[in-house]
Coordinates of C-alpha atoms and ligand atoms in Angstrom, one line a residue:
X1 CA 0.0 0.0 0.0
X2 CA 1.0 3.2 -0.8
X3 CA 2.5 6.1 2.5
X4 CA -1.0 8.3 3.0
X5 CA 0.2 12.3 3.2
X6 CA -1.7 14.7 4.6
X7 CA -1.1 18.4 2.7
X8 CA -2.1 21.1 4.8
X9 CA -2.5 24.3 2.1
X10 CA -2.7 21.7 -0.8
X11 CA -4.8 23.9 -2.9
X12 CA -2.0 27.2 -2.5
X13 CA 0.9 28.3 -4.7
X14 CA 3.6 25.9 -2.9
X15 CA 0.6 23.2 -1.7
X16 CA -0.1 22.2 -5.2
X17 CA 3.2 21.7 -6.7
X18 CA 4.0 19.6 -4.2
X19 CA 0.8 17.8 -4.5
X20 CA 1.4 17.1 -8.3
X21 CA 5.4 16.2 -7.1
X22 CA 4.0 13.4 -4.5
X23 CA 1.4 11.8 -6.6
X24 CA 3.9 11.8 -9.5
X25 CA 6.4 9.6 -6.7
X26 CA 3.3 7.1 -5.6
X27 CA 2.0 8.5 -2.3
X28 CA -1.5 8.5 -1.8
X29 CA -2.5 12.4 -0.9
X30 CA -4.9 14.1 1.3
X31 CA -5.5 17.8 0.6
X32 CA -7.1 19.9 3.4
X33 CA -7.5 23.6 2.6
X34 CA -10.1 25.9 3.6
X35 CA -9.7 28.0 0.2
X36 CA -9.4 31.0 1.7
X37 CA -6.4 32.0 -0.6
X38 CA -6.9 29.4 -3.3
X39 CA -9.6 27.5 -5.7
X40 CA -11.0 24.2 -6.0
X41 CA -9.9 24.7 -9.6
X42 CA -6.4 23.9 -8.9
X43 CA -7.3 20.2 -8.2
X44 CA -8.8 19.6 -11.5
X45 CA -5.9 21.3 -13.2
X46 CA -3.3 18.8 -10.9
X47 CA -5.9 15.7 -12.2
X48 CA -5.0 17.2 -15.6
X49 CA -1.1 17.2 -15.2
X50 CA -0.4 13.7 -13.5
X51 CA -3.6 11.9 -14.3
X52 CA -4.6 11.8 -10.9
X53 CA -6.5 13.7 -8.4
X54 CA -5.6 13.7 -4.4
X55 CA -8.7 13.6 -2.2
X56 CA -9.9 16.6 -0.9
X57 CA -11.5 18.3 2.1
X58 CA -12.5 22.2 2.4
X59 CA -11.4 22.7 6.0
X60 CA -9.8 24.7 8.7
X61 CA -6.8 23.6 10.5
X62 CA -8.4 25.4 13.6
X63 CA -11.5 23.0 13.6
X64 CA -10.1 20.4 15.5
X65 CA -13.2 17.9 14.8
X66 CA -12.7 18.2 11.4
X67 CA -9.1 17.2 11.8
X68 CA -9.7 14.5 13.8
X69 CA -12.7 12.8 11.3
X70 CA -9.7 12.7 8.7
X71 CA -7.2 11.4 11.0
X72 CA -9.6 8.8 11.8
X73 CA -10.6 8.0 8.4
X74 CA -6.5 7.7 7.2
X75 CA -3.5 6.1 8.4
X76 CA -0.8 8.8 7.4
X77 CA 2.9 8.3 7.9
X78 CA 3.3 12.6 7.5
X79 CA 2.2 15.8 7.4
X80 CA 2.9 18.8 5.0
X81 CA 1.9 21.5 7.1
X82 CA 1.6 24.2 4.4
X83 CA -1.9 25.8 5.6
X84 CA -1.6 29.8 6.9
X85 CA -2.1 32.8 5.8
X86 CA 1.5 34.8 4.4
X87 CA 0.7 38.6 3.3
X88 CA 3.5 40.5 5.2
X89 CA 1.3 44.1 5.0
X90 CA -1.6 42.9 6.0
X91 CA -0.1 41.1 9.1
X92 CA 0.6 44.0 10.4
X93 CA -2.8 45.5 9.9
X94 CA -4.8 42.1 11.1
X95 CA -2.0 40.5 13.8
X96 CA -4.5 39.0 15.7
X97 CA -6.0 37.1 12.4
X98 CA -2.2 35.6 11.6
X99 CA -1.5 34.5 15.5
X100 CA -5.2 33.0 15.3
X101 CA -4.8 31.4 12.2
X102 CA -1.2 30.7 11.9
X103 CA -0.2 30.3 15.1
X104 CA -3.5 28.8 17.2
X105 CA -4.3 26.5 13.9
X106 CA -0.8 25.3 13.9
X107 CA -1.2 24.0 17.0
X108 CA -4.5 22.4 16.8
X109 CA -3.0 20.6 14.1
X110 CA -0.3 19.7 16.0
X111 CA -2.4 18.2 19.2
X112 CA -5.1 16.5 16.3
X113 CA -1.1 14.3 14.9
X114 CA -0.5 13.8 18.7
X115 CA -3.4 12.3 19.4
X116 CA -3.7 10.3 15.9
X117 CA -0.3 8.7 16.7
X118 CA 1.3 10.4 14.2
X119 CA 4.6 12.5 14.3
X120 CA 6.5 13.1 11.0
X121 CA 5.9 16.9 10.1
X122 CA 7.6 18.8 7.3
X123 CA 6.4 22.9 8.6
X124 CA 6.6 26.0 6.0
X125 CA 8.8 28.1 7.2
X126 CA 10.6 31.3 6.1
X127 CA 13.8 32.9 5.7
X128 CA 12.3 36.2 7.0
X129 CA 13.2 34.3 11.0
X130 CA 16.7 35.1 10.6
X131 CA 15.9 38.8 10.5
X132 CA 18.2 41.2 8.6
X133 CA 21.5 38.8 9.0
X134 CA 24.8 40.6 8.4
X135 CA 26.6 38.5 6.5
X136 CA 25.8 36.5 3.3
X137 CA 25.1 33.7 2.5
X138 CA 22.5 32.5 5.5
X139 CA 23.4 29.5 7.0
X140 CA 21.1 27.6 9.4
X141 CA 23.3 28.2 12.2
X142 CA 22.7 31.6 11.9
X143 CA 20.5 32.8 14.8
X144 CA 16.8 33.7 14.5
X145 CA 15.9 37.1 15.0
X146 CA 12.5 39.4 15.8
X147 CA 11.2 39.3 12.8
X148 CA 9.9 42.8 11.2
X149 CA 6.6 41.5 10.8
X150 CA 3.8 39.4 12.8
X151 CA 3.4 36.8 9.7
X152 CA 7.2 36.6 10.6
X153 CA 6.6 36.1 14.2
X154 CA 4.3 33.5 13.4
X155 CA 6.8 32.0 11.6
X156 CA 9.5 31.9 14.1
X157 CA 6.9 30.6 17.2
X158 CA 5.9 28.0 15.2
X159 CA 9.2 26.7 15.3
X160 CA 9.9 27.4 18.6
X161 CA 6.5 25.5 19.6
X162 CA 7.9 22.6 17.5
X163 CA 11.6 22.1 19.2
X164 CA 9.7 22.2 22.2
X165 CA 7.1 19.8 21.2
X166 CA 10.2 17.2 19.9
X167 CA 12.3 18.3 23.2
X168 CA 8.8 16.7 25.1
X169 CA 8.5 13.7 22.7
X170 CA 11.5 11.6 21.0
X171 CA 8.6 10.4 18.8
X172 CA 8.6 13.5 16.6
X173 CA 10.1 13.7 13.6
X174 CA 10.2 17.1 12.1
X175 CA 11.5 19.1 9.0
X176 CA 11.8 23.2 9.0
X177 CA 11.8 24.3 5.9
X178 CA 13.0 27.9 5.3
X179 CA 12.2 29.3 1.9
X180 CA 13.6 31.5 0.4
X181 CA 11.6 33.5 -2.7
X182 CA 9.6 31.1 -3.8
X183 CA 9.2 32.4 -7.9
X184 CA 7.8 30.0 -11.1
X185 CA 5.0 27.8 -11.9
X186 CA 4.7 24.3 -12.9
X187 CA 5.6 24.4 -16.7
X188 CA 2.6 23.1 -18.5
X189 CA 1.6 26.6 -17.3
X190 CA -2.0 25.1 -15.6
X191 CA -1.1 25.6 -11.9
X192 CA 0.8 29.0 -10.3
X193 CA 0.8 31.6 -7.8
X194 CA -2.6 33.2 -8.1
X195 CA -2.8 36.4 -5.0
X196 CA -6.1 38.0 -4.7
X197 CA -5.7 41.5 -5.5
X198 CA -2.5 43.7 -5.8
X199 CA 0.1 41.5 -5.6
X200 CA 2.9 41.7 -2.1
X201 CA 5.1 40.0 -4.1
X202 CA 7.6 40.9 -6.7
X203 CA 7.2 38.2 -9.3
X204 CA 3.6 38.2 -9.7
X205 CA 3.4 42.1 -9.7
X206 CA 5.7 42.0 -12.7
X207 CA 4.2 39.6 -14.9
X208 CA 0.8 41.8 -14.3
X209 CA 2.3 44.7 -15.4
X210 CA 3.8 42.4 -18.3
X211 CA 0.4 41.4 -19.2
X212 CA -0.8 45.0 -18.9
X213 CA -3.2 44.2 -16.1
X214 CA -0.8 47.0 -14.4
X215 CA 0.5 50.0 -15.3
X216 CA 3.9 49.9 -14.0
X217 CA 6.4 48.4 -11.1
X218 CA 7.4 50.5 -8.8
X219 CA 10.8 49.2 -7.5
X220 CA 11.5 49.7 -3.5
X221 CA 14.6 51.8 -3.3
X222 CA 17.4 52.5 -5.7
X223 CA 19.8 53.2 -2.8
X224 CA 20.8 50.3 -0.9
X225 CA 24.2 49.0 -0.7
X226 CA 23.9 46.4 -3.0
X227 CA 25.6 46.2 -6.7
X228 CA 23.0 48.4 -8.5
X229 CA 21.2 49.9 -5.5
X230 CA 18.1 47.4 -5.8
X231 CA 17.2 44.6 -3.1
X232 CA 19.2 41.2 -3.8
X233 CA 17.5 37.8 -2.8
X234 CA 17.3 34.0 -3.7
X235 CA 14.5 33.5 -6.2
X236 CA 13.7 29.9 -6.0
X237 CA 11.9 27.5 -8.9
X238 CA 8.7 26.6 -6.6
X239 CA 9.2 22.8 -8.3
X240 CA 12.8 22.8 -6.8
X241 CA 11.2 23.7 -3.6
X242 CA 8.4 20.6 -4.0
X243 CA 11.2 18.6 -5.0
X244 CA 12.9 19.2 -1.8
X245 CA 9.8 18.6 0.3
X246 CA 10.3 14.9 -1.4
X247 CA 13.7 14.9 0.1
X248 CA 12.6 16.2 3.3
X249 CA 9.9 13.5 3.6
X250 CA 12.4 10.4 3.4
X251 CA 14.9 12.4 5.8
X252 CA 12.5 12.3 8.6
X253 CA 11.3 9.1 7.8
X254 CA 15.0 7.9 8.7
X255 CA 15.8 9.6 11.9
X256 CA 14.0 11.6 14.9
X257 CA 13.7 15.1 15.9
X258 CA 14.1 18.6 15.1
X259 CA 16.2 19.7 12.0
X260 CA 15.8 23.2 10.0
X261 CA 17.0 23.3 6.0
X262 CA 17.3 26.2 3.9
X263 CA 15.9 25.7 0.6
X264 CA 17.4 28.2 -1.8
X265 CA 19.3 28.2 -4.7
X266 CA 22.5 30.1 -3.2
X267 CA 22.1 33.0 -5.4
X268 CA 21.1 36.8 -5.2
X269 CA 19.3 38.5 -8.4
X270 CA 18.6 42.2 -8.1
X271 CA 15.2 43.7 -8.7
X272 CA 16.9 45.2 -12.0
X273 CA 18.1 41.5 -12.7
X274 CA 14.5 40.4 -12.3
X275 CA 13.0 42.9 -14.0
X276 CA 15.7 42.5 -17.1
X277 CA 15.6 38.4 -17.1
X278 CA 11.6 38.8 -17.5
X279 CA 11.6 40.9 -20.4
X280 CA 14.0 38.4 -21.7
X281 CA 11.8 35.6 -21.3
X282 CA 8.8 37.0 -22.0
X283 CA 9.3 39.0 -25.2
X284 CA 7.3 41.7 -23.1
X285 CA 8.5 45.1 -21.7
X286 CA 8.1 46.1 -17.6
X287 CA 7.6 49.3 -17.1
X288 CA 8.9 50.6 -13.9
X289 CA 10.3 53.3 -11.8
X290 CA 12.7 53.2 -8.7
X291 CA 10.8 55.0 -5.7
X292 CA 11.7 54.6 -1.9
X293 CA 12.7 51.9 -0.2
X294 CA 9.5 49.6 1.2
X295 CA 9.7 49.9 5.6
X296 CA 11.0 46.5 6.9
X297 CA 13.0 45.1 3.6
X298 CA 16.4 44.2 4.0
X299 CA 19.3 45.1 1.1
X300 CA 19.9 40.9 0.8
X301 CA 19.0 37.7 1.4
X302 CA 20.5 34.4 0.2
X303 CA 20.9 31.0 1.3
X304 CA 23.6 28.7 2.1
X305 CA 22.1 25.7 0.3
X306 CA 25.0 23.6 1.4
X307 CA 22.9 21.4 4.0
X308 CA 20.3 20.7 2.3
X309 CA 22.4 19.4 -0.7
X310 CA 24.6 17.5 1.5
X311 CA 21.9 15.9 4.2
X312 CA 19.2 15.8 1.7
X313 CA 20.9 15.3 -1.1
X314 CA 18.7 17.8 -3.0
X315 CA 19.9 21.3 -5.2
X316 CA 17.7 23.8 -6.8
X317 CA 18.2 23.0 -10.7
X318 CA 16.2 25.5 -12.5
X319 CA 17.5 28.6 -13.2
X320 CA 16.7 32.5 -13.8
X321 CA 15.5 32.4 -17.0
X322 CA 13.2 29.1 -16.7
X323 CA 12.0 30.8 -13.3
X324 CA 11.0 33.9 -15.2
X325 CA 9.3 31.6 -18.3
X326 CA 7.9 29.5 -16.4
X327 CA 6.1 32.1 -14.1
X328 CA 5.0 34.1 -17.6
X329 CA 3.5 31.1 -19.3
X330 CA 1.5 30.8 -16.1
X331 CA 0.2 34.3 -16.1
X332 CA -0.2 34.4 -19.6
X333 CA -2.2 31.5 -20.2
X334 CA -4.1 31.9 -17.0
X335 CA -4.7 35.8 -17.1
X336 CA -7.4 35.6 -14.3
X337 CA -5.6 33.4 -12.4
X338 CA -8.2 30.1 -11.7
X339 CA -10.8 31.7 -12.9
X340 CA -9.5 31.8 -16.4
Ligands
LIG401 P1 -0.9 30.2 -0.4 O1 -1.7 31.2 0.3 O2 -0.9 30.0 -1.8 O3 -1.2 28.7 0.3 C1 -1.6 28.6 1.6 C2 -2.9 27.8 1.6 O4 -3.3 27.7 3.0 C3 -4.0 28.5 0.9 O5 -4.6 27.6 -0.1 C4 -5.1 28.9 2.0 O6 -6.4 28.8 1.5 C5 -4.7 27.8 3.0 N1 -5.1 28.2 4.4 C6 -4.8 29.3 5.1 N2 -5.3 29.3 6.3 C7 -5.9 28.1 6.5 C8 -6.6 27.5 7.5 N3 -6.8 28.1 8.7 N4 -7.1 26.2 7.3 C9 -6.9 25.6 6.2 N5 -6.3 26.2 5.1 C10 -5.8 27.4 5.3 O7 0.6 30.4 0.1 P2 2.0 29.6 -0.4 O8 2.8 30.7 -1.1 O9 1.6 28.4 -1.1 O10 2.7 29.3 1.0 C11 2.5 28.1 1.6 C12 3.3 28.1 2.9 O11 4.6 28.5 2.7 C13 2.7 29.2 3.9 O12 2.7 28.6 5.2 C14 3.7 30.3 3.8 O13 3.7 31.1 4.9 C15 5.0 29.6 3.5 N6 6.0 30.4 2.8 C16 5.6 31.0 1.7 C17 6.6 31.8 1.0 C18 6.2 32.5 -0.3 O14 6.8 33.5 -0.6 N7 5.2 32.1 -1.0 C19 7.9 31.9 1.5 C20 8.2 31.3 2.7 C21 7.2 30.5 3.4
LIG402 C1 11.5 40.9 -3.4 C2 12.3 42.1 -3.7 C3 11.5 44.1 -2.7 C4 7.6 44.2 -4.9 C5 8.6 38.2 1.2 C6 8.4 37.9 2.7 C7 9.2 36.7 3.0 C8 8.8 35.5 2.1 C9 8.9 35.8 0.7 C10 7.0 34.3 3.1 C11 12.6 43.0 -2.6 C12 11.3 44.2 -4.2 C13 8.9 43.8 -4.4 C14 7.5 45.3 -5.6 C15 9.9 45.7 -5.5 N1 7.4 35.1 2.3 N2 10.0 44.6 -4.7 N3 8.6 46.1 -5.9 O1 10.1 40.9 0.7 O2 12.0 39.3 -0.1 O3 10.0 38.4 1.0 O4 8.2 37.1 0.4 O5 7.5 33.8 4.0 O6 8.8 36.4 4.4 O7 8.9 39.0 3.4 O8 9.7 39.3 -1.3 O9 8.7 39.5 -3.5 O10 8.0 41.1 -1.7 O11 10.3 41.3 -2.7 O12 10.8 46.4 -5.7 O13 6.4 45.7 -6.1 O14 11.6 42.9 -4.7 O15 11.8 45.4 -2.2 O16 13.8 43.6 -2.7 P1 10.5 39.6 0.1 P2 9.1 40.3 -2.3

C-alpha cells in the first residue's frame, strides 16, 4: 500500500506543486485547505497534469473535529503542514487574524497528529526568522531574529512550539523548511501563484504589469548597498522547492527530531536582474520606476544551500531564466488566475 500524506494548504501556490510532485512519486495524498487563498480549480488542473487527483476536504486547521474525522478515516505516515495565511502588510494590519490562524491553527494541528499517533511533520517556514543577518550567505546556524513582521513572528513561534514539542516527545520527527523566494510555476503553465488583489510580491506584480493588467512596477529603493542599489535575494523555482519537500519526507522518515533546511538556490538577483531576465523571457517590456525603499526590507537575502544538498541530497536546478518563463507562461495562459 501506498504512504498516506496529509497536505495542509494543498490547494496554495507551494501546496499544489508539491501535490502534483508526490502523486507523481506514488504516495496517496490528502488535501485539506479551507480555500481561503486558493480554488478548488487547482485540483482539476493537478488531475490534468499527472492523471490523478488527491482527495480533498475544504477545511480549517483550527477545527479540530474536522481534523480529527480525517485522521480517523487515514492512516498517514506525515504531514505537510503548508496551511496559513502569508501577506506581510496585512499582518501588520490584522496580527491578531495571523497568530489566530497561523499560530492557534498550527497547534490544533499539532495536538489532532498527537493524538492520531502520528509524528512526521515537514512545517513551511521562512527565511524572514533570521531577521536582517549581516553576513551573506545565510546558514542555518545563523540565529533567529525578531522578525519585522507578525506573519514573521508567526513564523518563528511556530518553530519554537515545535523544538519544544520534539524536546517533550523523542517520537517527533520534524523538517523546518525555510524558503527562500519562492518564484515559477509548474511548466505546462495550468497551476501558479494566483494572489487575490494587488500582488505583495515581486514576481507576480511584474508579470501583471507584463500582461498589462498593471501600469507599472514600482521598484523599492534604488539606494541600498547592494551592486546596483536594488534589493538582492534567492528567487527559488517553486518545483525545486516541491522537489525538496520529497527529500525532506524520506529524511525524517529515517531519523528523529528537530532539524531546520534552507531551501534556496545560493544565489542573489537584483530587482533590476529580475526585472531584465523577465523581459527576456517573456518578449514583453516592464515598465517601472525606482521609488523609496519599502519599511522592513532588508538590502539581501540568500541562502547557504549547502545542508540541504549535502543531508538531503537535493539542489535547486532550474535557473533565472526558466524561473522567469515559467512564471510568464503561467500568467499568460491563466490571465485571471483560476478563474481563467
Ligand atoms: P498560499 O496562500 O498560496 O497557500 C496557503 C494555503 O493555505 C491557501 O490555499 C489557503 O487557502 C490555506 N489556508 C490558510 N489558512 C488556512 C486554515 N486556517 N485552514 C486551512 N487552510 C488554510 O501560500 P503559499 O505561497 O503556497 O505558501 C505556503 C506556505 O509556505 C505558507 O505557510 C507560507 O507562509 C509559507 N511560505 C511562503 C513563501 C512565499 O513567498 N510564497 C515563503 C516562505 C514561506
Ligand atoms: C522581493 C524584492 C522588494 C515588490 C517576502 C516575505 C518573506 C517570504 C517571501 C513568506 C525586494 C522588491 C517587491 C514590488 C519591489 N514570504 N519589490 N517592488 O520581501 O523578499 O520576501 O516574500 O515567508 O517572508 O517577506 O519578497 O517578492 O515582496 O520582494 O521592488 O512591487 O523585490 O523590495 O527587494 P521579500 P518580495
Amino acid at each position: 500500500m501506498s504512504e498516506q500524506i496529509l497536505v495542509t494548504g494543498g490547494t496554495g501556490y507551494i501546496g499544489s506543486h508539491t501535490t502534483i510532485a508526490l502523486l507523481e512519486a506514488g504516495f496517496e495524498v490528502v488535501v485539506l485547505d479551507n480555500l481561503c487563498n486558493s480554488s478548488v480549480e487547482s485540483l482539476n488542473r493537478i488531475e490534468r497534469i499527472c492523471g490523478k487527483r488527491p482527495k480533498f476536504y475544504q477545511a480549517d486547521i483550527r477545527d479540530r473535529k474536522a481534523l480529527d474525522q480525517i485522521f480517523a478515516e487515514y492512516q498517514f505516515n506525515s504531514v505537510l503542514h503548508f496551511a496559513g495565511l502569508k501577506a506581510v502588510g496585512e499582518s501588520v494590519q490584522k496580527p491578531l487574524d495571523y497568530y489566530e490562524n497561523n499560530i492557534s491553527g498550527s497547534i490544533t494541528l499539532f495536538q489532532a497528529m498527537a493524538q492520531a499517533n502520528v509524528f512526521n511533520l515537514v512545517f513551511s517556514s521562512s527565511a524572514t526568522v533570521y531577521g536582517a543577518p549581516t553576513e551573506m550567505p545565510i546558514r542555518e546556524d545563523f540565529p533567529t531574529a525578531a522578525p519585522t513582521s507578525p506573519y514573521g513572528s508567526t513564523k518563528l513561534t511556530i518553530e519554537v512550539i515545535l523544538k519544544d514539542l520534539a524536546k517533550s516527545d523523542q517520537q517527533w520527527s520534524i523538517a523546518l523548511l525555510r524558503y527562500f523566494n519562492p518564484v515559477g510555476a509548474h511548466q505546462s503553465g495550468l497551476i501558479g501563484e494566483a494572489p487575490n488583489g494587488l500582488p505583495n510580491n515581486l514576481l507576480p506584480y511584474i508579470s501583471q504589469v507584463a500582461i498589462g493588467k498593471l501600469h507599472e512596477l514600482s521598484v523599492f529603493g534604488g539606494d541600498y548597498s547592494t551592486p546596483d542599489g536594488t534589493g538582492v535575494r534567492d528567487y527559488i523555482h517553486v518545483q525545486d522547492l516541491a522537489d525538496g519537500h520529497l527529500c525532506a519526507l524520506k529524511a525524517i522518515s529515517e531519523d528523529a527530531g528537530v532539524r531546520v533546511w534552507n531551501l534556496g538556490t545560493g544565489i542573489g538577483y537584483s530587482v533590476l536582474e529580475i526585472i531584465h531576465a523577465f523581459e527576456q523571457a517573456s518578449g514583453r517590456p516592464v515598465p517601472y520606476k525606482l521609488i523609496d525603499r519599502r519599511s522592513g526590507d532588508i538590502a539581501e537575502c540568500w541562502a547557504d544551500p549547502r545542508k540541504a544538498a549535502s543531508e538531503l541530497g537535493w539542489t535547486a536546478k532550474r535557473g533565472l531564466i526558466e524561473m522567469m518563463a515559467d512564471s510568464w507562461r503561467w500568467q499568460e495562459n491563466n490571465p485571471l488566475g483560476y478563474a481563467s
